[in-house]
Amino acid sequence: MKKLIIGTRGSDLALWQANYIKDKLAAIGAEAELKIIKTQGDKILNLRLDKLEGKGFFTKELEEELLDGRIDLAVHSHKDLPTAHPAGLIIAAVPEREDPAELLLILKDCVDVTQKLSLKTGAMVGTSSNRRKAQLLALRPELNIEDLRGNVPTRIQKLRDENYDAILLAKAGVNRLGIDLSEFHVEVLDTSELVPSPAQGALGIQIREKDQELFDLLQQIHHEETASEIAVERKVLNLFQGGCHMPLGCYCKKENGQYEVWTSKAETDEHFPDRLFYRVPTLDGLAEKIVEKFTAKRKLPSKVFISREIGENNYFRRALAKHQIEIDGRSLIRTFPIVLRLDPFYLKNLDWIFFSSRNGVEYFFKLNPVLSKRVKFGVVGRGSEDELRKHGHVADYVGEGGDIDEVARLFAVVAENQTVLFPRAQDSLLSMQKFLKPSTKVVDLPIYETVIEEDIDRTSAEVLIFTSPSNVEAYFANNLLDPEQQVIAIGHSTGKKFDEMGVKYILPYSPDEIGLAEAVFGIDVK
């Protein structure tokens, strides 16, 4: 085969991507060279990024060179591609995807670890993405969001020059360029917390449709799983383009043989986004199902019961208030401390302190522990992480997905050969401890007890959310479930209670406010 010509934009990131494909081709015996092409998106510096992404501003000139035969293939950031390709061109291969998460880079004097995302109150955050803005304001409504343009190094320099307190960037671009971020405080916003743009982190290799020999060659660097996942995301994007220019995030990944898909959509960058999560065995018809949930006229619950109090500015409350859904929030249990003074023995030679609940965090820090600076913190999920922040600490390990057994297995690897303190409820199931390796030393510390309330009033809510096995026991001691009522269980241990009762339930991906909002939005009332 003749020497191939790869068309690319001239930014640092575009050149990295093109050279990455050049190296991939060299590894399979194909020689290539780069041709730099300036696109309209590189010339237009006064438009917000969301006006450019996915509309061909970064791809049109490369596509014209392809069609005219002046280059053989073009390398694109897949999220920049329009959902409809020009006649005569195809995406021939999609390499394996880079991490699609977001990075929040914060000037160190603007950090406040007691706040969610470690941003000080009212911080100015730079981003030109409507998608990022809507989701960020949902998490922290008091933040000030300002436009930010330029390539990755330019945006970072603007933060360095203190034009902003923080900026949001795609982790993929930073990883690919190998940029040193040590001068900033860096927060990784997981894909389940801030949903990425469709196809974020993926590359697309575009060729002429009739170039069969090149197509066959490129299959050697094609990653079918990535291609299948981003196909769903881009189909959701395509189906939403019927007149609505809304901030949209969609992310699909395959996990343990199942596909997990998150979607976030808001009317504008100023509006609170709706969230939806699916876990399904096959992708057939999934994009259509997702879009129908957002666009079809359907009946949402008018009232939701949850077995804990919900604060006025809580994410979950604001997500439901958007749809005029009333919340009946009340805890069905009471907790009491059983340790009033902490013996220093428990804090000696610790490597980790692991919290399995918000209550564990709260009662532990009421004991005013004096901790070594080398101690690291692990938490079962984002709810416990938020509580830990209130006490001035950032978690070094955060469980994901709500499956306590899976969280425990992963933490067991992290904590191998180390000493871990577990402040816990007296009646804890010790789920975490069961999975630790024999070489890990466990320091057990029961610090509070749980007492079930009596004579709990039943609720008329269409959806009932239970936050713990104790709350399930308390409610169903005297109440029955109506046939029309639907149940959401936070965490697998709560779900097991319903398994014992023979009651069907929904298990959110994450046992926190975002996961609950996703679960409620996915319910259609009968």
XYZ file of C-alpha atoms in Angstrom, residues 15-521:
507
model
C -1.648 16.463 16.402
C -1.315 14.024 19.299
C -4.395 12.157 18.062
C -3.131 12.039 14.465
C 0.329 10.857 15.558
C -1.332 8.224 17.762
C -3.110 6.813 14.686
C 0.092 7.147 12.633
C 1.897 5.001 15.241
C -0.981 2.497 15.299
C -0.720 2.200 11.512
C 3.058 1.785 11.684
C 2.541 -1.097 14.126
C 0.517 -2.952 11.481
C 2.972 -2.157 8.690
C 1.354 0.915 7.108
C 3.426 4.071 6.585
C 1.722 7.468 6.950
C 2.455 11.196 7.110
C 0.439 14.125 8.490
C -1.157 17.029 6.640
C -2.340 19.920 8.835
C -5.623 21.527 7.753
C -7.130 24.623 9.372
C -10.874 24.328 10.048
C -13.601 26.910 10.552
C -13.688 26.015 14.258
C -10.029 27.009 14.546
C -10.770 30.406 12.996
C -13.987 31.255 14.885
C -12.936 32.335 18.351
C -16.009 34.296 19.391
C -18.539 31.444 19.539
C -19.164 29.255 22.577
C -17.854 25.710 22.311
C -21.341 24.178 22.486
C -22.234 26.080 19.302
C -19.361 24.330 17.510
C -19.240 20.758 18.824
C -21.092 18.206 16.704
C -21.941 20.673 13.941
C -18.974 20.198 11.590
C -17.049 23.360 12.471
C -13.976 21.257 13.309
C -14.439 18.669 10.534
C -15.811 20.215 7.312
C -12.472 21.191 5.744
C -10.942 17.789 6.536
C -13.935 16.091 4.924
C -13.580 18.227 1.783
C -9.906 17.243 1.476
C -10.940 13.593 1.809
C -13.616 13.849 -0.854
C -11.176 15.618 -3.201
C -8.581 12.868 -2.681
C -5.924 15.161 -1.182
C -5.763 13.055 2.014
C -6.501 9.367 2.628
C -7.937 9.509 6.123
C -8.923 12.129 8.697
C -8.618 11.740 12.455
C -11.385 13.431 14.452
C -12.421 13.833 18.055
C -15.606 11.804 17.667
C -17.709 14.292 19.658
C -16.925 16.992 17.038
C -18.493 14.980 14.232
C -22.022 15.739 13.001
C -24.330 12.760 13.475
C -24.859 12.566 9.680
C -21.761 11.967 7.520
C -21.306 13.597 4.070
C -22.177 11.328 1.169
C -19.159 9.267 0.144
C -17.475 9.239 3.567
C -17.631 6.741 6.455
C -16.094 6.248 9.872
C -13.971 3.189 9.162
C -12.544 2.593 12.638
C -12.878 3.706 16.242
C -9.861 2.976 18.486
C -10.330 2.135 22.154
C -11.723 5.073 24.106
C -9.702 7.198 26.519
C -11.160 7.986 29.973
C -14.261 10.161 29.248
C -14.488 11.715 32.742
C -14.191 15.447 33.420
C -11.433 17.213 35.354
C -12.055 20.239 37.538
C -8.807 22.199 37.921
C -8.898 24.615 40.872
C -6.417 27.301 41.921
C -5.091 26.140 45.269
C -6.156 29.310 47.096
C -9.739 28.775 45.831
C -10.072 25.302 47.353
C -12.582 24.568 50.116
C -12.662 20.834 50.785
C -15.720 21.184 53.031
C -17.762 21.993 49.891
C -18.823 19.557 47.184
C -16.181 19.446 44.419
C -13.770 21.333 46.764
C -14.732 24.707 45.265
C -15.100 27.756 47.487
C -18.556 29.336 47.683
C -19.372 31.474 44.634
C -16.240 30.436 42.731
C -15.879 31.505 39.090
C -15.617 28.434 36.848
C -14.600 28.583 33.200
C -16.388 26.466 30.604
C -18.164 27.180 27.326
C -20.151 23.953 27.384
C -23.874 24.251 28.110
C -23.842 20.586 29.141
C -21.163 21.149 31.758
C -22.741 24.368 32.974
C -26.198 22.857 33.547
C -24.847 19.844 35.418
C -22.348 21.884 37.440
C -25.021 24.351 38.580
C -27.243 21.422 39.559
C -24.489 20.277 41.922
C -23.483 23.780 43.093
C -26.146 26.380 42.167
C -24.253 29.354 43.666
C -21.224 29.029 41.346
C -20.500 31.641 38.670
C -19.929 30.124 35.234
C -18.006 32.129 32.619
C -17.167 31.322 28.984
C -13.780 29.734 28.288
C -12.389 29.229 24.765
C -9.109 28.015 23.327
C -7.247 24.728 23.069
C -6.330 22.748 26.185
C -2.978 24.465 26.949
C -4.548 27.907 26.320
C -7.398 27.205 28.743
C -4.981 26.002 31.410
C -2.878 29.135 30.942
C -6.001 31.285 31.469
C -6.520 29.541 34.801
C -2.833 29.984 35.639
C -3.275 33.723 34.916
C -6.117 33.716 37.491
C -8.820 34.723 35.005
C -10.894 32.002 36.698
C -10.954 30.226 40.049
C -11.355 26.874 38.304
C -11.934 25.376 34.861
C -13.530 22.178 33.551
C -11.692 20.051 30.971
C -12.124 16.613 29.445
C -9.740 14.223 31.173
C -8.974 12.515 27.847
C -7.294 15.586 26.375
C -5.186 16.217 29.469
C -4.143 12.553 29.628
C -3.190 12.482 25.962
C -1.059 15.614 26.205
C 0.584 14.487 29.444
C 0.132 17.907 31.052
C 1.575 18.455 34.533
C -1.280 19.634 36.785
C 0.625 19.624 40.087
C 0.205 23.392 40.548
C -3.600 22.957 40.771
C -6.000 21.091 43.007
C -7.557 18.460 40.712
C -10.987 16.899 41.191
C -12.035 14.024 38.925
C -15.758 14.221 38.167
C -16.816 10.667 37.488
C -19.034 9.935 34.472
C -21.898 8.978 36.795
C -21.644 12.376 38.521
C -21.180 14.678 35.505
C -22.323 12.899 32.329
C -19.919 13.452 29.415
C -20.688 14.564 25.894
C -21.709 11.758 23.506
C -18.520 10.030 22.264
C -16.276 12.033 24.614
C -12.786 10.519 24.733
C -13.248 8.561 21.484
C -11.545 9.086 18.117
C -13.072 8.531 14.695
C -11.041 7.597 11.613
C -12.834 8.824 8.509
C -12.148 7.579 4.967
C -13.790 7.504 1.557
C -16.585 4.947 1.426
C -15.175 3.230 -1.668
C -11.688 2.763 -0.225
C -12.216 -0.910 0.695
C -8.516 -1.788 0.994
C -7.947 0.960 3.575
C -11.159 0.012 5.403
C -9.956 -3.586 5.737
C -6.561 -2.414 7.015
C -8.107 -0.140 9.662
C -10.123 -2.994 11.157
C -6.899 -4.043 12.862
C -7.058 -0.926 15.082
C -10.849 -0.854 15.421
C -12.313 -1.415 18.916
C -15.794 -2.874 18.476
C -16.920 -2.386 22.085
C -16.098 1.336 22.012
C -17.836 1.673 18.645
C -21.007 0.002 19.966
C -21.087 2.182 23.085
C -20.612 5.515 21.337
C -23.117 4.492 18.648
C -25.825 4.538 21.334
C -24.670 7.916 22.656
C -24.594 9.478 19.198
C -27.973 8.021 18.280
C -29.449 9.653 21.394
C -27.843 12.922 20.266
C -29.237 12.475 16.765
C -32.764 11.718 17.997
C -32.735 14.828 20.185
C -31.740 17.150 17.331
C -35.310 17.578 16.145
C -35.457 21.258 17.040
C -34.190 21.114 20.607
C -30.698 22.504 21.265
C -30.479 21.359 24.838
C -27.453 20.642 27.025
C -27.089 16.892 26.597
C -24.778 14.333 28.135
C -24.903 10.628 27.322
C -22.444 7.919 28.316
C -22.559 4.162 27.795
C -20.191 1.505 29.127
C -20.231 -2.270 29.386
C -19.768 -3.636 32.892
C -20.025 -7.292 33.951
C -21.844 -8.244 30.762
C -24.440 -5.477 31.097
C -24.622 -2.071 29.405
C -24.888 0.923 31.748
C -26.107 4.177 30.212
C -26.431 7.608 31.805
C -28.263 10.505 30.160
C -28.537 14.106 31.349
C -30.640 16.697 29.528
C -31.709 20.236 30.376
C -33.818 22.768 28.471
C -31.037 25.385 28.627
C -27.760 25.850 30.461
C -29.706 27.680 33.198
C -32.196 24.868 33.790
C -31.901 21.923 36.163
C -31.179 18.771 34.111
C -33.200 15.576 34.228
C -31.167 12.396 34.668
C -31.832 8.820 33.574
C -29.905 5.587 34.134
C -30.401 2.226 32.445
C -28.705 -1.123 33.018
C -29.636 -3.511 30.198
C -28.293 -6.733 28.612
C -28.556 -5.459 25.019
C -28.372 -2.101 23.224
C -31.210 -2.912 20.796
C -33.728 -0.052 20.770
C -32.111 1.577 23.809
C -31.518 5.022 22.289
C -35.181 5.258 21.271
C -36.252 4.151 24.750
C -34.079 6.820 26.392
C -35.361 9.627 24.194
C -38.968 8.542 24.696
C -38.543 8.819 28.473
C -37.492 12.446 28.062
C -39.951 13.482 25.361
C -43.133 11.409 25.738
C -46.050 12.687 27.767
C -46.025 10.383 30.762
C -47.200 10.497 34.324
C -44.493 11.030 36.911
C -45.170 10.444 40.627
C -46.957 13.272 42.431
C -45.451 12.255 45.781
C -42.351 10.345 46.863
C -41.656 8.979 50.330
C -38.046 8.661 51.519
C -36.948 7.312 54.888
C -34.745 10.257 55.819
C -35.055 14.025 56.121
C -34.192 15.981 52.955
C -32.636 19.467 53.179
C -34.087 22.427 51.310
C -31.130 22.831 48.914
C -30.579 19.111 48.442
C -30.006 17.963 44.829
C -32.755 15.355 45.111
C -35.305 17.895 46.385
C -34.521 20.314 43.549
C -34.681 17.528 40.943
C -38.183 16.559 42.118
C -39.375 20.129 42.639
C -38.758 20.758 38.934
C -41.656 18.364 38.248
C -43.777 19.489 41.225
C -43.185 16.158 42.978
C -43.873 16.374 46.717
C -41.430 14.721 49.139
C -42.520 12.961 52.335
C -39.111 12.717 54.020
C -38.835 11.222 57.514
C -36.446 8.860 59.183
C -38.034 5.773 60.695
C -35.118 5.089 62.991
C -33.173 6.977 65.647
C -29.453 6.742 66.262
C -27.562 7.212 69.523
C -23.850 7.341 70.341
C -22.482 4.422 72.318
C -18.959 5.861 72.622
C -18.568 9.225 74.349
C -14.783 9.318 74.527
C -12.381 7.872 71.983
C -9.546 5.740 73.337
C -6.311 6.832 71.530
C -5.551 3.114 71.117
C -7.941 2.977 68.165
C -6.014 5.674 66.283
C -2.521 4.198 66.591
C -0.644 3.256 63.399
C -3.694 3.617 61.159
C -3.383 3.653 57.387
C -7.114 3.986 56.585
C -10.408 4.943 58.166
C -13.362 3.537 56.253
C -16.947 4.816 56.616
C -19.949 2.786 55.476
C -22.542 5.475 56.235
C -23.117 9.177 56.832
C -23.924 8.367 60.456
C -20.552 6.700 60.888
C -18.804 9.874 59.703
C -20.933 12.138 61.880
C -20.546 10.165 65.111
C -16.825 9.552 64.599
C -15.963 13.239 64.239
C -18.148 14.144 67.230
C -15.468 12.308 69.223
C -12.877 14.924 68.127
C -10.280 12.389 66.947
C -6.648 13.496 66.693
C -5.463 11.922 63.447
C -2.093 11.465 61.801
C -1.664 13.379 58.536
C -0.822 10.128 56.782
C -4.229 8.584 57.494
C -6.345 8.092 54.376
C -10.130 7.985 54.195
C -12.370 5.523 52.376
C -16.134 5.888 51.979
C -18.802 3.568 50.623
C -20.262 6.188 48.236
C -20.802 9.857 47.422
C -23.268 10.426 50.283
C -20.632 9.482 52.854
C -18.076 11.458 50.838
C -20.197 14.623 51.135
C -20.529 14.120 54.887
C -16.757 13.613 55.219
C -16.153 16.917 53.416
C -18.188 18.750 56.059
C -15.481 17.732 58.516
C -12.672 19.048 56.317
C -11.465 15.817 54.737
C -11.444 14.534 51.152
C -11.919 10.812 50.571
C -8.987 8.939 49.048
C -11.229 6.037 48.065
C -14.882 6.415 47.048
C -17.016 3.336 46.377
C -19.023 3.388 43.174
C -22.258 1.779 42.077
C -23.966 0.916 45.354
C -22.975 -2.773 45.368
C -21.349 -3.064 48.797
C -19.760 -6.441 47.933
C -18.102 -4.996 44.814
C -16.987 -1.878 46.721
C -15.520 -4.157 49.397
C -13.654 -6.335 46.868
C -12.041 -3.289 45.247
C -11.154 -1.667 48.563
C -9.635 -4.946 49.762
C -7.004 -4.635 47.032
C -6.275 -1.002 47.936
C -5.959 -1.745 51.672
C -3.930 -4.957 51.433
C -1.211 -5.252 54.113
C -2.489 -2.096 55.839
C -4.421 -1.205 59.000
C -8.029 -0.055 58.605
C -10.323 1.435 61.249
C -14.066 0.851 60.759
C -16.253 3.244 62.820
C -19.669 1.592 62.515
C -23.155 0.934 63.785
C -23.444 -1.646 66.548
C -25.695 -3.831 64.370
C -23.583 -3.459 61.207
C -23.550 -6.442 58.830
C -19.732 -6.073 58.549
C -20.017 -6.363 54.776
C -16.760 -4.531 54.084
C -14.695 -6.472 56.589
C -15.731 -9.851 55.128
C -13.847 -9.198 51.897
C -10.573 -7.866 53.301
C -7.442 -9.939 52.754
C -5.911 -11.831 55.719
C -2.883 -9.507 55.642
C -5.103 -6.468 56.334
C -5.452 -5.554 60.005
C -8.998 -4.542 61.032
C -9.627 -2.151 63.929
C -13.311 -2.498 64.809
C -15.050 0.481 66.416
C -18.838 0.349 67.073
C -19.724 3.982 67.867
C -23.517 4.256 67.519
C -26.654 2.174 67.751
C -29.887 2.177 65.790
C -33.354 2.120 67.397
C -36.450 1.505 65.284
C -39.369 3.899 65.732
C -42.760 2.417 66.577
C -46.229 3.024 65.082
C -45.034 4.441 61.771
C -47.783 6.110 59.723
C -48.200 4.708 56.216
C -47.636 6.954 53.223
C -49.875 7.566 50.231
C -46.862 8.287 47.975
C -46.679 6.383 44.691
C -42.935 5.781 45.178
C -41.302 4.648 48.449
C -37.534 5.004 48.931
C -35.860 3.121 51.752
C -32.381 4.087 52.879
C -31.457 1.109 55.086
C -32.650 -2.359 56.165
C -33.654 -0.883 59.561
C -35.979 1.598 57.869
C -37.580 -1.255 55.914
C -38.184 -3.166 59.154
C -39.633 -0.074 60.832
C -42.110 0.757 58.050
C -43.365 -2.756 57.343
C -43.806 -3.682 61.009
C -47.322 -2.188 60.781
C -47.826 -1.219 57.121
C -48.430 -3.027 53.849
C -47.430 -2.014 50.337
C -50.239 -0.986 47.995
C -50.137 -2.805 44.616
C -49.643 0.520 42.774
C -46.770 1.688 44.973
C -43.242 1.231 43.639
C -40.142 0.750 45.773
C -36.591 2.087 45.436
C -33.942 0.482 47.656
C -30.703 2.301 48.465
C -27.924 -0.260 48.512
C -27.881 -4.032 48.094
C -28.328 -4.733 51.822
C -31.620 -2.795 51.724
C -32.564 -4.621 48.537
C -31.965 -7.995 50.230
C -34.668 -7.117 52.761
C -37.145 -6.755 49.917
C -35.889 -9.982 48.344
C -36.795 -11.737 51.604
C -40.252 -10.116 51.461
C -40.786 -11.024 47.801
C -41.162 -7.327 46.869
C -39.886 -5.998 43.536
C -37.711 -2.915 43.790
C -35.517 -0.540 41.785
C -31.825 -0.298 42.678
C -30.253 3.058 41.676
C -26.760 2.982 40.230
C -25.423 5.158 43.037
C -26.951 5.367 46.540
C -26.949 9.170 46.622
C -29.124 12.115 45.590
C -28.180 11.869 41.898
C -28.881 8.142 41.766
C -32.235 8.649 43.483
C -33.224 11.417 41.059
C -32.352 9.119 38.120
C -34.446 6.306 39.592
C -37.518 8.474 40.235
C -37.367 10.100 36.777
